[in-house]
PDB file of C-alpha atoms in Angstrom:
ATOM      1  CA  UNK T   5      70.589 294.409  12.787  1.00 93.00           C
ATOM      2  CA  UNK T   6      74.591 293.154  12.377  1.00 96.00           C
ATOM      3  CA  UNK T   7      76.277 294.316  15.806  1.00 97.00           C
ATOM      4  CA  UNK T   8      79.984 294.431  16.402  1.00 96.00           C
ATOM      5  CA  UNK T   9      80.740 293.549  19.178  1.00 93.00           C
ATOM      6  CA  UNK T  10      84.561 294.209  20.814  1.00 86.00           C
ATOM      7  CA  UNK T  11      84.919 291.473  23.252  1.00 71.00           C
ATOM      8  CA  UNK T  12      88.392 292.563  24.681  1.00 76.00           C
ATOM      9  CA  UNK T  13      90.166 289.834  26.937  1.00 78.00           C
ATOM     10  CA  UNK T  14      90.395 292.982  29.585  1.00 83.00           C
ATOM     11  CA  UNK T  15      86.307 292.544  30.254  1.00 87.00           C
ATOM     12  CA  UNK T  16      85.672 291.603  33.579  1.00 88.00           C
ATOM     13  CA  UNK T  17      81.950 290.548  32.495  1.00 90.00           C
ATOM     14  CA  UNK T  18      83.136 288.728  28.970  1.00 87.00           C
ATOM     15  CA  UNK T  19      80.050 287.128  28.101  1.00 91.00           C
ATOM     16  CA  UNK T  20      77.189 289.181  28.828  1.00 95.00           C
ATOM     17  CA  UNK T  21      77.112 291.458  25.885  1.00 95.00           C
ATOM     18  CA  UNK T  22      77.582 288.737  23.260  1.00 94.00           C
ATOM     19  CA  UNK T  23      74.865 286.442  25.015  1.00 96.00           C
ATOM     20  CA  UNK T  24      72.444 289.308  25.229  1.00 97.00           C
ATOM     21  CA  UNK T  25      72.497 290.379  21.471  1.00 96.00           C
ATOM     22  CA  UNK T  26      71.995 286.872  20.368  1.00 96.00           C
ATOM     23  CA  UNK T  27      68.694 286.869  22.698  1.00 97.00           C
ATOM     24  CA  UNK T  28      67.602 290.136  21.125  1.00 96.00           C
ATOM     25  CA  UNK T  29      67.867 288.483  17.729  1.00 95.00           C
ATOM     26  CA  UNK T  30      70.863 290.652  16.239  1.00 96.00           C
ATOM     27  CA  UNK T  31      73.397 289.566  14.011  1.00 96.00           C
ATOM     28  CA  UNK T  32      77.020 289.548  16.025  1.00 95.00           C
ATOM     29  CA  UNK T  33      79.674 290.485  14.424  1.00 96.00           C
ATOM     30  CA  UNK T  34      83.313 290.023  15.292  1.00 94.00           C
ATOM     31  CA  UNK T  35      86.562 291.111  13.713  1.00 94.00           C
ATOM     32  CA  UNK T  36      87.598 288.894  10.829  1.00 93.00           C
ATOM     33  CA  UNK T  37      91.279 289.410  11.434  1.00 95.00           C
ATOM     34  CA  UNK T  38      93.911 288.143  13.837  1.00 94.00           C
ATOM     35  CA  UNK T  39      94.843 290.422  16.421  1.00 94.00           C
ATOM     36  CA  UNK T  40      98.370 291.450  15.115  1.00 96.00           C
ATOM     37  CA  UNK T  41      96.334 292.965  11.923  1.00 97.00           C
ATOM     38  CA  UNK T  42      93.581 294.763  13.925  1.00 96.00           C
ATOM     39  CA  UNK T  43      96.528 296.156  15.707  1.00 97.00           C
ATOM     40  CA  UNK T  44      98.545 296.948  12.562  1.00 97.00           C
ATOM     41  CA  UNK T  45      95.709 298.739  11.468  1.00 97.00           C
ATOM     42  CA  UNK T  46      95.292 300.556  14.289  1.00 97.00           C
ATOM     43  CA  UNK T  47      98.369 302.121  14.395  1.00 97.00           C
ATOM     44  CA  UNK T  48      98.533 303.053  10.574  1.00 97.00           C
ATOM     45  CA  UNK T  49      95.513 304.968  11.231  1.00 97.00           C
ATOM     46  CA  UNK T  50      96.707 306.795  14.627  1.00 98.00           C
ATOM     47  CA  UNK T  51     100.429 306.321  14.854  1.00 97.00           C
ATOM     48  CA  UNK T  52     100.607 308.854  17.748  1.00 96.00           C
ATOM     49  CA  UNK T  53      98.439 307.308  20.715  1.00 98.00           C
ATOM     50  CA  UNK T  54      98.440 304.411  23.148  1.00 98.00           C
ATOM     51  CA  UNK T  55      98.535 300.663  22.019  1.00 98.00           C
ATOM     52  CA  UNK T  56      94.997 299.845  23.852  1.00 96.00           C
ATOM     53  CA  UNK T  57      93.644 302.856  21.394  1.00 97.00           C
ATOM     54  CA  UNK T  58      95.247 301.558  18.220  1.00 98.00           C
ATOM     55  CA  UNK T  59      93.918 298.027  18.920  1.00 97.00           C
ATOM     56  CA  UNK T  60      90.333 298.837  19.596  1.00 97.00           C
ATOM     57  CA  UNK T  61      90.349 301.061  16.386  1.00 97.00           C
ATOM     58  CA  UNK T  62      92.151 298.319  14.345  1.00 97.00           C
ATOM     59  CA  UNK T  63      89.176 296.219  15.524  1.00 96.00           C
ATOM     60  CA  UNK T  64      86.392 298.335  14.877  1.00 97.00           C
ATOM     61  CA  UNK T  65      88.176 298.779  10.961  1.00 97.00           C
ATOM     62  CA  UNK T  66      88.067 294.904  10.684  1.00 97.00           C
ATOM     63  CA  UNK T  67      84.073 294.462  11.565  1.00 96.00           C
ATOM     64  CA  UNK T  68      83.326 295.046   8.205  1.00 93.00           C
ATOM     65  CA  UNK T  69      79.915 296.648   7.182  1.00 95.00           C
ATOM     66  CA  UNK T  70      77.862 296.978  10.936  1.00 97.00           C
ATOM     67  CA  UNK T  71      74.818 298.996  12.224  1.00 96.00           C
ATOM     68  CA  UNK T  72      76.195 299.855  15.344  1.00 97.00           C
ATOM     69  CA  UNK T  73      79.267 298.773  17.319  1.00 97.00           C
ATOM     70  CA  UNK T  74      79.707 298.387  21.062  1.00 95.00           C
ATOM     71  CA  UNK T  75      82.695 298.678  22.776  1.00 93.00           C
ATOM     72  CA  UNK T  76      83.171 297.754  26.399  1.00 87.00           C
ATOM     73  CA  UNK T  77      84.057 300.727  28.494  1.00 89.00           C
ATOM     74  CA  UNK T  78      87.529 300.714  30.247  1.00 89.00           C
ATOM     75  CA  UNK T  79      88.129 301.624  34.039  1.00 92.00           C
ATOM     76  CA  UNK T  80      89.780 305.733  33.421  1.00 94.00           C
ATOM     77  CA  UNK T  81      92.376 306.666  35.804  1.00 96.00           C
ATOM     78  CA  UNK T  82      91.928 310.608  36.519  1.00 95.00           C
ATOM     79  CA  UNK T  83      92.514 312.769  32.808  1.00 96.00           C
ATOM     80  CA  UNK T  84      92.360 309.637  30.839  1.00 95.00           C
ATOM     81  CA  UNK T  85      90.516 310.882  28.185  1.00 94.00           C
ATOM     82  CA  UNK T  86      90.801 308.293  26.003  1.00 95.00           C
ATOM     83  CA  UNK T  87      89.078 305.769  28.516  1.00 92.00           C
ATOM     84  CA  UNK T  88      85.970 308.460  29.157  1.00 92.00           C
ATOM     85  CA  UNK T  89      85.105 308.636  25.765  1.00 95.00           C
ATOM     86  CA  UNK T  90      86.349 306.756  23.699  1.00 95.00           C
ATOM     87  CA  UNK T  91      83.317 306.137  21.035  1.00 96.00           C
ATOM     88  CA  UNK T  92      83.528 310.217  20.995  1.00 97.00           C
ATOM     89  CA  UNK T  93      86.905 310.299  20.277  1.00 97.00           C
ATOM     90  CA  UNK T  94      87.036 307.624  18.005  1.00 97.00           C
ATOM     91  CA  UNK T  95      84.195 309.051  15.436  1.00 97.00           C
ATOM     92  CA  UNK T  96      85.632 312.935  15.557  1.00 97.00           C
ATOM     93  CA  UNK T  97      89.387 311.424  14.979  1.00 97.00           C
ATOM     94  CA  UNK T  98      88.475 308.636  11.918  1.00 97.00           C
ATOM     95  CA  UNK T  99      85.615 309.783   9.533  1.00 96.00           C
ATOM     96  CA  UNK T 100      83.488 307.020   8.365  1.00 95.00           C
ATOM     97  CA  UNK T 101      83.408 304.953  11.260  1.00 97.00           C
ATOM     98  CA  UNK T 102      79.986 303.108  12.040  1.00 97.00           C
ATOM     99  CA  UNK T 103      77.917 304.348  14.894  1.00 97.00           C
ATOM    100  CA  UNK T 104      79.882 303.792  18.231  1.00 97.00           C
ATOM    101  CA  UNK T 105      78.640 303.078  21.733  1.00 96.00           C
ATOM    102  CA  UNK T 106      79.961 302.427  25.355  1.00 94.00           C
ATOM    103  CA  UNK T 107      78.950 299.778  27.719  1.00 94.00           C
ATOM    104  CA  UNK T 108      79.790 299.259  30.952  1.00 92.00           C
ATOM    105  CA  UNK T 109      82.095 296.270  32.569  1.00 91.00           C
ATOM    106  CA  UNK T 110      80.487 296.754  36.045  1.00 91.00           C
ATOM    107  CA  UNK T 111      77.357 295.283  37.688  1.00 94.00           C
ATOM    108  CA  UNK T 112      75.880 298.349  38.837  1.00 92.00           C
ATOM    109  CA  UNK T 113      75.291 299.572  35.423  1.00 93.00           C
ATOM    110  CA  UNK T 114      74.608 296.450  33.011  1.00 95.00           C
ATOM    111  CA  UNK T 115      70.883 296.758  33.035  1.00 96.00           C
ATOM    112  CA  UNK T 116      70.547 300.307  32.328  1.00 95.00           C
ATOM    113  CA  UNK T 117      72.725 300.155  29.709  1.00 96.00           C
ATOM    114  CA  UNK T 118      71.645 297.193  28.255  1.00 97.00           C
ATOM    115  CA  UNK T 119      68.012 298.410  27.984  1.00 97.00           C
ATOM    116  CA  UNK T 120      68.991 301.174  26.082  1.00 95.00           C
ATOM    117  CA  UNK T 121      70.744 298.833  24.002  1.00 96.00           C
ATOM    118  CA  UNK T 122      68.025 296.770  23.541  1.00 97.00           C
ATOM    119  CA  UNK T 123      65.407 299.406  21.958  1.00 96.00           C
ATOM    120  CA  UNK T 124      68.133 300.575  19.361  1.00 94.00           C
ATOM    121  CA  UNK T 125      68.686 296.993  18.326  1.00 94.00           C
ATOM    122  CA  UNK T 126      65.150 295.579  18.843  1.00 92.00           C
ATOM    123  CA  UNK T 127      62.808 298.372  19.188  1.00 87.00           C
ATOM    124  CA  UNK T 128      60.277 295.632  21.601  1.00 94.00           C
ATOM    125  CA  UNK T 129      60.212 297.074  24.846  1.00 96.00           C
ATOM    126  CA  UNK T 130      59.197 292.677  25.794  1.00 97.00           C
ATOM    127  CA  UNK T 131      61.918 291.516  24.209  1.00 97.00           C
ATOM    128  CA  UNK T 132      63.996 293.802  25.812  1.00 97.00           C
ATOM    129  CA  UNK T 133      62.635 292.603  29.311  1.00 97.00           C
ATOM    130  CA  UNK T 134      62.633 288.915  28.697  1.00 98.00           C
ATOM    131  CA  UNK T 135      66.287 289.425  27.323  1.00 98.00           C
ATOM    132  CA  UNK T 136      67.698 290.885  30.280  1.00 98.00           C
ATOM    133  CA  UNK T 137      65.945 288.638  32.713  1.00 98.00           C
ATOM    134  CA  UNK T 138      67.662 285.919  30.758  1.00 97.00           C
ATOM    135  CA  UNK T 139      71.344 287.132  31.153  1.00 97.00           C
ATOM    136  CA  UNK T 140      70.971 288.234  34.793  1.00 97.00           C
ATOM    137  CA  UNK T 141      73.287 285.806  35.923  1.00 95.00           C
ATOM    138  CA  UNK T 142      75.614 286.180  33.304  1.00 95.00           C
ATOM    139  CA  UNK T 143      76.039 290.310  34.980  1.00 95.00           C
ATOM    140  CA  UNK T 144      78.069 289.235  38.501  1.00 93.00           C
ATOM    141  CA  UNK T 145      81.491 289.247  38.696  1.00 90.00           C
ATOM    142  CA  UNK T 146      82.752 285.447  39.180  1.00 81.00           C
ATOM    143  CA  UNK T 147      83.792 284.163  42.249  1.00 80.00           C
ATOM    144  CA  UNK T 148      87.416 283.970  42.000  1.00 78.00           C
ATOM    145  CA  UNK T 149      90.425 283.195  44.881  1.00 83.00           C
ATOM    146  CA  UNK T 150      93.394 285.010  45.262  1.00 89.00           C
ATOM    147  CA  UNK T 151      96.702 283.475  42.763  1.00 92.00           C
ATOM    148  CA  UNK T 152      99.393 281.613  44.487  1.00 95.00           C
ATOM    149  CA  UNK T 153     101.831 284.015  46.215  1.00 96.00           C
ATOM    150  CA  UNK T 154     105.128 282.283  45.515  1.00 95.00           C
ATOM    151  CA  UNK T 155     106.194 279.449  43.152  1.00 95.00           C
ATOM    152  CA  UNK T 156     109.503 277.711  44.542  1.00 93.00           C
ATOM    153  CA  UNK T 157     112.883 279.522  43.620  1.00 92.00           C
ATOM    154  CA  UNK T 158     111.865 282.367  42.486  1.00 95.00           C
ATOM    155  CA  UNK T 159     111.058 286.021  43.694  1.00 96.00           C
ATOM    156  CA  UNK T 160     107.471 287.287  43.819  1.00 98.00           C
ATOM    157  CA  UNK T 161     106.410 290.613  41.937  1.00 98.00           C
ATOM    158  CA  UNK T 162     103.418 292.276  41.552  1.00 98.00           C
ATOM    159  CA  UNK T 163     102.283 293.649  38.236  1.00 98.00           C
ATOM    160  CA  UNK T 164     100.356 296.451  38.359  1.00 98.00           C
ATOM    161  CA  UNK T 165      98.602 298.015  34.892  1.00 97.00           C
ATOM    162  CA  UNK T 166      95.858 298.973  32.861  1.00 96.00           C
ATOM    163  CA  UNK T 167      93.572 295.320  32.131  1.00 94.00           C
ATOM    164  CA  UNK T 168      93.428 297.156  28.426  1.00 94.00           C
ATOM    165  CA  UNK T 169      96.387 296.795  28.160  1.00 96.00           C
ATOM    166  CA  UNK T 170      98.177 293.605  30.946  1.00 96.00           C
ATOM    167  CA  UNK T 171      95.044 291.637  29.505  1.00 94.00           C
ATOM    168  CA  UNK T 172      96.009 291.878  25.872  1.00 95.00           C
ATOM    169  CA  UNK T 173      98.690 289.300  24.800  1.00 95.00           C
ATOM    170  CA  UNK T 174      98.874 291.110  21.490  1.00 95.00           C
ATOM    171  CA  UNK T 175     100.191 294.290  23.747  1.00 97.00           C
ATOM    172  CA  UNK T 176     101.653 292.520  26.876  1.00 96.00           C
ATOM    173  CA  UNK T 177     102.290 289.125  25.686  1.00 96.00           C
ATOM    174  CA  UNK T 178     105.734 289.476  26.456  1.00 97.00           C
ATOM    175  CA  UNK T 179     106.513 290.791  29.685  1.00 97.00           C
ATOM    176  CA  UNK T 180     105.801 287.280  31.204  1.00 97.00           C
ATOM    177  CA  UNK T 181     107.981 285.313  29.659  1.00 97.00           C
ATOM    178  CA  UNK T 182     110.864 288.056  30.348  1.00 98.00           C
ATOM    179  CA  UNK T 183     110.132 288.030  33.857  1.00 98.00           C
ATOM    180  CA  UNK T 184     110.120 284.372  33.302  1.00 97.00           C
ATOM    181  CA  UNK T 185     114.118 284.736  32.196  1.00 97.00           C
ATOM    182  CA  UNK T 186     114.846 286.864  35.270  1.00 97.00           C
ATOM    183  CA  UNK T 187     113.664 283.998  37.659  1.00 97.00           C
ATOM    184  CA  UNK T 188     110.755 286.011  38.974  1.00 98.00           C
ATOM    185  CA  UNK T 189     107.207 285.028  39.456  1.00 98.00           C
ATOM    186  CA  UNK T 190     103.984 287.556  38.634  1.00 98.00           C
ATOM    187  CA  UNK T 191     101.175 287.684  40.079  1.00 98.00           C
ATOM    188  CA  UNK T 192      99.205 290.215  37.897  1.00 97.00           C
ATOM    189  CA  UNK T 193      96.995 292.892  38.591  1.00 97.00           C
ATOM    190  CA  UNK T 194      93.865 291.864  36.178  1.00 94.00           C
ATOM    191  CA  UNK T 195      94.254 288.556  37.378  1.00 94.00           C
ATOM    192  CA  UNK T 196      93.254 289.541  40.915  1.00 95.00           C
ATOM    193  CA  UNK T 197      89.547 288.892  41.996  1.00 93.00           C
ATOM    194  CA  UNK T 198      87.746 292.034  41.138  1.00 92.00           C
ATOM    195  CA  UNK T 199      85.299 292.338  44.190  1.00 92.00           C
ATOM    196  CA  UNK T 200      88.714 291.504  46.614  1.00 94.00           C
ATOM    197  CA  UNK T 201      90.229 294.623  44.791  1.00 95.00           C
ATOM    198  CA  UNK T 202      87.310 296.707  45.178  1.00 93.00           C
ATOM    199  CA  UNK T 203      86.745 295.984  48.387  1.00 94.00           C
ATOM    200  CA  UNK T 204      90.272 297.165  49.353  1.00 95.00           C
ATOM    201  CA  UNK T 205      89.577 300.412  46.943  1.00 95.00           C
ATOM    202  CA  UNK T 206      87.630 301.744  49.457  1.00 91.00           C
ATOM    203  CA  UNK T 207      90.441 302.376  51.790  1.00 91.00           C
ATOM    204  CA  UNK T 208      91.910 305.180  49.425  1.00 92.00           C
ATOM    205  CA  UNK T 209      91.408 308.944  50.626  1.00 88.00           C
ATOM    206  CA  UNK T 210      87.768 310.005  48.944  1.00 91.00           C
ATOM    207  CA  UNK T 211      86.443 307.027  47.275  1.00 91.00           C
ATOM    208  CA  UNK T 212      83.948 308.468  46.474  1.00 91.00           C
ATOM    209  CA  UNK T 213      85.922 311.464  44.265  1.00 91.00           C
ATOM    210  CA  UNK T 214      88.181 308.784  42.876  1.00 95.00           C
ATOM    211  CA  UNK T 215      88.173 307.518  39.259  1.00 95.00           C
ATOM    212  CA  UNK T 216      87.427 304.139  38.224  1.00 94.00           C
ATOM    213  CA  UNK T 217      91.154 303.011  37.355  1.00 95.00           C
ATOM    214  CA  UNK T 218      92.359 304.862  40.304  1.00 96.00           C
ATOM    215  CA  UNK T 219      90.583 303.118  42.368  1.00 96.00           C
ATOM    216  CA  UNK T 220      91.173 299.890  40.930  1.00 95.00           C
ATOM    217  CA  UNK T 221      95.028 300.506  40.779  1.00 97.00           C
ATOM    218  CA  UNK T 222      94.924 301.373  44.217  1.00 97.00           C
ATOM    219  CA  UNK T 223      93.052 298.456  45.666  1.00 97.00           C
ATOM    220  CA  UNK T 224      95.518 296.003  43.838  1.00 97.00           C
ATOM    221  CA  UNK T 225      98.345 297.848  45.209  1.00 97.00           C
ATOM    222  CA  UNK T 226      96.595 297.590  48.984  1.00 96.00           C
ATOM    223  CA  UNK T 227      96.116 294.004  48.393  1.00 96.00           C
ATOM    224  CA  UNK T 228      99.309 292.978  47.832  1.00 97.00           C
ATOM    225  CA  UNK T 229     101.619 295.318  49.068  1.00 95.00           C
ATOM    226  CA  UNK T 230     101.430 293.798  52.527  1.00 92.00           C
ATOM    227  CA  UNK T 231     101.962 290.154  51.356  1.00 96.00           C
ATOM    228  CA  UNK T 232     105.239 289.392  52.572  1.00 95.00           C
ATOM    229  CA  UNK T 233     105.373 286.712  49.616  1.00 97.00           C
ATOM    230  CA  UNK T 234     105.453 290.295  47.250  1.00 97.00           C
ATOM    231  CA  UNK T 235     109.013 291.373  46.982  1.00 96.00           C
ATOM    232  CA  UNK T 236     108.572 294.235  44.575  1.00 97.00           C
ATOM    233  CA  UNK T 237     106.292 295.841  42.290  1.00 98.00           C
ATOM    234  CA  UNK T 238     106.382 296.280  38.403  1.00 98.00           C
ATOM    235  CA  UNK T 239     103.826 299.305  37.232  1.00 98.00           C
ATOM    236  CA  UNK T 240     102.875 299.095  33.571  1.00 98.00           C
ATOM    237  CA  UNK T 241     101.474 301.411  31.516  1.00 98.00           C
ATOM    238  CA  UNK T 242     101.044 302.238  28.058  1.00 98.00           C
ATOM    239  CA  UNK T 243     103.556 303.623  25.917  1.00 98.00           C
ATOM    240  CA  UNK T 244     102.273 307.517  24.883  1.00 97.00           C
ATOM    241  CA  UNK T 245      99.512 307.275  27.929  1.00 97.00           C
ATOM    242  CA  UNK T 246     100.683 310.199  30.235  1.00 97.00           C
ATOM    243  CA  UNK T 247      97.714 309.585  32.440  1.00 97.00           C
ATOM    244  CA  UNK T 248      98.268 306.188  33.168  1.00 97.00           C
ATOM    245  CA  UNK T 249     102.158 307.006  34.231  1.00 97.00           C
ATOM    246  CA  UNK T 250     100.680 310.153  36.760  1.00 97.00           C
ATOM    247  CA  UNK T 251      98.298 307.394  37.943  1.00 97.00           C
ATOM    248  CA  UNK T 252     100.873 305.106  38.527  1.00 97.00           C
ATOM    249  CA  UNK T 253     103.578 306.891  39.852  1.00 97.00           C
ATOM    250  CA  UNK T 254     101.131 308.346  42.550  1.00 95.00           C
ATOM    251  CA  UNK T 255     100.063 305.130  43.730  1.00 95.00           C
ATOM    252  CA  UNK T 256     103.881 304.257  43.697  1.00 95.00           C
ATOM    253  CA  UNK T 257     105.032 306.890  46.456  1.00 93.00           C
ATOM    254  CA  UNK T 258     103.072 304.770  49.036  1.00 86.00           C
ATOM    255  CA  UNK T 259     105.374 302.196  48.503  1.00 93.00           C
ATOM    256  CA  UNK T 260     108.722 300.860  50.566  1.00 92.00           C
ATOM    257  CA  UNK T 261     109.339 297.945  48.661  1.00 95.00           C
ATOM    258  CA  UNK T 262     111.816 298.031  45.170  1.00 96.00           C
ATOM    259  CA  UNK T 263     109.391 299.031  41.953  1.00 97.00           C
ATOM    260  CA  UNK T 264     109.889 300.148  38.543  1.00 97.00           C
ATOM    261  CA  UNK T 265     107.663 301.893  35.817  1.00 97.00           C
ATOM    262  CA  UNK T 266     107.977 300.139  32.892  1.00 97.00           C
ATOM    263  CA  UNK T 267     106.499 301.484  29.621  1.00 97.00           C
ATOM    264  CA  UNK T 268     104.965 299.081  27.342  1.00 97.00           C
ATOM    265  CA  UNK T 269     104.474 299.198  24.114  1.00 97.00           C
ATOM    266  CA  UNK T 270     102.493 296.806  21.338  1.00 93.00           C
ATOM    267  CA  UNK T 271     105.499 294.422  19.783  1.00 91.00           C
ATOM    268  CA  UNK T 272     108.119 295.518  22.759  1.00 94.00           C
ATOM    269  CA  UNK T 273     110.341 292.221  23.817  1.00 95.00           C
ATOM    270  CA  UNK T 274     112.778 294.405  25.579  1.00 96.00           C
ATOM    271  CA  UNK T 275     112.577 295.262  29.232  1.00 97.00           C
ATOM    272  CA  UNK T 276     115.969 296.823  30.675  1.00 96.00           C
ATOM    273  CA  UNK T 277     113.795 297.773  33.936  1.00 96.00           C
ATOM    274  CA  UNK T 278     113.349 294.495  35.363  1.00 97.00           C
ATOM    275  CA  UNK T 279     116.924 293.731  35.167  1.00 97.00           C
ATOM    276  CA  UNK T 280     117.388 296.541  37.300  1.00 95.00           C
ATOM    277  CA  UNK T 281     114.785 295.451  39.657  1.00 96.00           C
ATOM    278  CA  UNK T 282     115.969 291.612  39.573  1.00 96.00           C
ATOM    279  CA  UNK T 283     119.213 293.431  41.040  1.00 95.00           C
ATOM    280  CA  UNK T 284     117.475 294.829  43.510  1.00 95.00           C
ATOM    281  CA  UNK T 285     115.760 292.035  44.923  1.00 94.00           C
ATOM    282  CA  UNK T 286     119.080 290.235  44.606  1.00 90.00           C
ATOM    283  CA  UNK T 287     120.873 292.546  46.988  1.00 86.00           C
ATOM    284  CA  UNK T 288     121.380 291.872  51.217  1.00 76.00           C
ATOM    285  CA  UNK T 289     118.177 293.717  52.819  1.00 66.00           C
ATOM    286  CA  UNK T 290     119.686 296.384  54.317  1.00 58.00           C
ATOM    287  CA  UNK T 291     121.078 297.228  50.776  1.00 57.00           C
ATOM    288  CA  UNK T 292     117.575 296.110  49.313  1.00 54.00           C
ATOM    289  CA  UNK T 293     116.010 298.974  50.861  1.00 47.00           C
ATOM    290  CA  UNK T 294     118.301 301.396  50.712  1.00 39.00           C
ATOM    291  CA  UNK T 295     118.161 300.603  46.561  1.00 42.00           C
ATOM    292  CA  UNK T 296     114.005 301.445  46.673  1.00 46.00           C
ATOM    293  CA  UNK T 297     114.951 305.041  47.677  1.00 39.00           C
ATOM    294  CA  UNK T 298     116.308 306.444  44.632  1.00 41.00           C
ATOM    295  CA  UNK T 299     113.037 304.800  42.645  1.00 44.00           C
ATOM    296  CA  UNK T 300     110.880 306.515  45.137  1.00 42.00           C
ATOM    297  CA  UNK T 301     113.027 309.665  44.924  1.00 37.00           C
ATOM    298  CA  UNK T 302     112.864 309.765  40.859  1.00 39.00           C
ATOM    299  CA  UNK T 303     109.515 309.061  40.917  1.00 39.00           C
ATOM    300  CA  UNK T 304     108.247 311.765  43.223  1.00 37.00           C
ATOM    301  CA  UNK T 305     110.565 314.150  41.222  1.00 37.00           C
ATOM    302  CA  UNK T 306     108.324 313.553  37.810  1.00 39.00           C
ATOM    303  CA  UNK T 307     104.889 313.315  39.268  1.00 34.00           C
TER     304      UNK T 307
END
């Protein structure tokens, strides 16, 4: 059976699905083009919907001829339907489209998920087993440590997004550099090690009622927003993703350090935001926190 198999750079388990399919015996298949043309394709096909969308369609169109296609489930904020269900989405909005499924990115659920896998690609209930067993290890999130805080001379941000779409150079690639040119330092959001940010998600009101990218926002926001290293906060989000802007912009009102909402888009080099926020940080304290007000202020007003 030829599999496609959409290994986006935002998976927080990157390897399991590719090493598992090549232990069930199926052919993997991967996009023959660069990313620029899977996103290019993308967006000729649905002009009118978030980057992360456009590239995971534009990558689907360059498999080529496939049985089935998986595609590695995102973290949803609340609404997001795009991140919910996506393979569902994807088949009623493009006709022709091979079959689609969702896997999971999280521990919890790789084993399920891959069984049922497994049987549609295999149909040998031992292979299955002895495939599984054989990834196991390949299903925990790494041990990672925390990024450096502070690099000499420059202020510290925090960058807080979607991993669909901070994780993808082809999307992202170029807020680094810019905040690069402004003399500030990043520490990202998907960079962060995922059990450290989970572990702090469970501080937010309800956990247990919260969505996935909620949650995750949130704990990266708790993590850092008490480092006294962090001297402001960048939210990203996806250009035409309303969801992702509620999300942030709730998560933002719990701040009293500077921020900005920046809205991203794929091929975007421009960022007249962080100027305003290298300003900011810039400024005497007393006048630095009297500038976060009107940014809490505006963003209260379109929540």
């Amino acid at each position: 059976m030829r599999v496609g198999l959409l290994e986006s750079r935002a998976a927080r388990l990157p390897t399991y699905w590719s090493a598992y399919l090549k232990e069930l015996g199926a052919e993997v298949v991967t996009p023959t083009l660069d990313e620029a043309e899977c996103l290019a394709l993308g967006r000729e096909s649905l002009p009118g919907e978030p980057p992360q969308v456009q590239l995971v369609l534009g990558r689907i169109l360059a498999l080529g001829r496939v049985d089935l296609v998986l595609l590695p489930q995102w973290a949803a904020v609340s609404g997001d339907a795009w991140s919910e269900a996506l393979p569902e989405l994807l088949a009623r909005r493009i006709s022709g489209l091979p079959a689609l499924l969702g896997v999971p990115d999280s521990p919890d659920l790789m084993e399920g998920a891959a069984a049922e896998v497994g049987m549609r690609v295999s149909q040998s209930a031992g292979r299955v087993r002895l495939a599984i067993e054989k990834v196991r290890p390949l299903g925990s999130y790494a041990r990672a440590e925390m990024p450096p805080l502070s690099r000499a001379s420059r202020e510290t941000v925090a960058v807080l997004g979607p991993r669909a779409l901070l994780a993808e150079d082809v999307l992202a690639g170029a807020l680094r550099p810019a905040l690069d040119e402004l003399g500030l330092y990043p520490v990202f959001s998907h960079e962060l090690a995922v059990l450290d940010v989970l572990n702090r998600a469970g501080r937010i009101e309800q956990p247990e009622r919260a969505a996935p990218g909620d949650l995750e926002l949130f704990g990266a926001l708790s993590l850092l927003s008490g480092k006294a290293a962090v001297r402001g906060f960048v939210f990203v989000v996806p250009a035409r993703d309303g969801s992702a802007a509620a999300a942030a912009r709730k998560v933002a009102a719990r701040l009293h350090k500077p921020f900005v909402l920046l809205t991203v888009d794929a091929g975007q080099t421009e960022f007249p935001e962080l100027d305003t926020l290298r300003e900011t940080l810039s400024a005497p304290a007393g006048a630095r926190a009297r500038s976060a007000a009107p940014q809490d202020a505006a963003a209260e007003g379109e929540a």
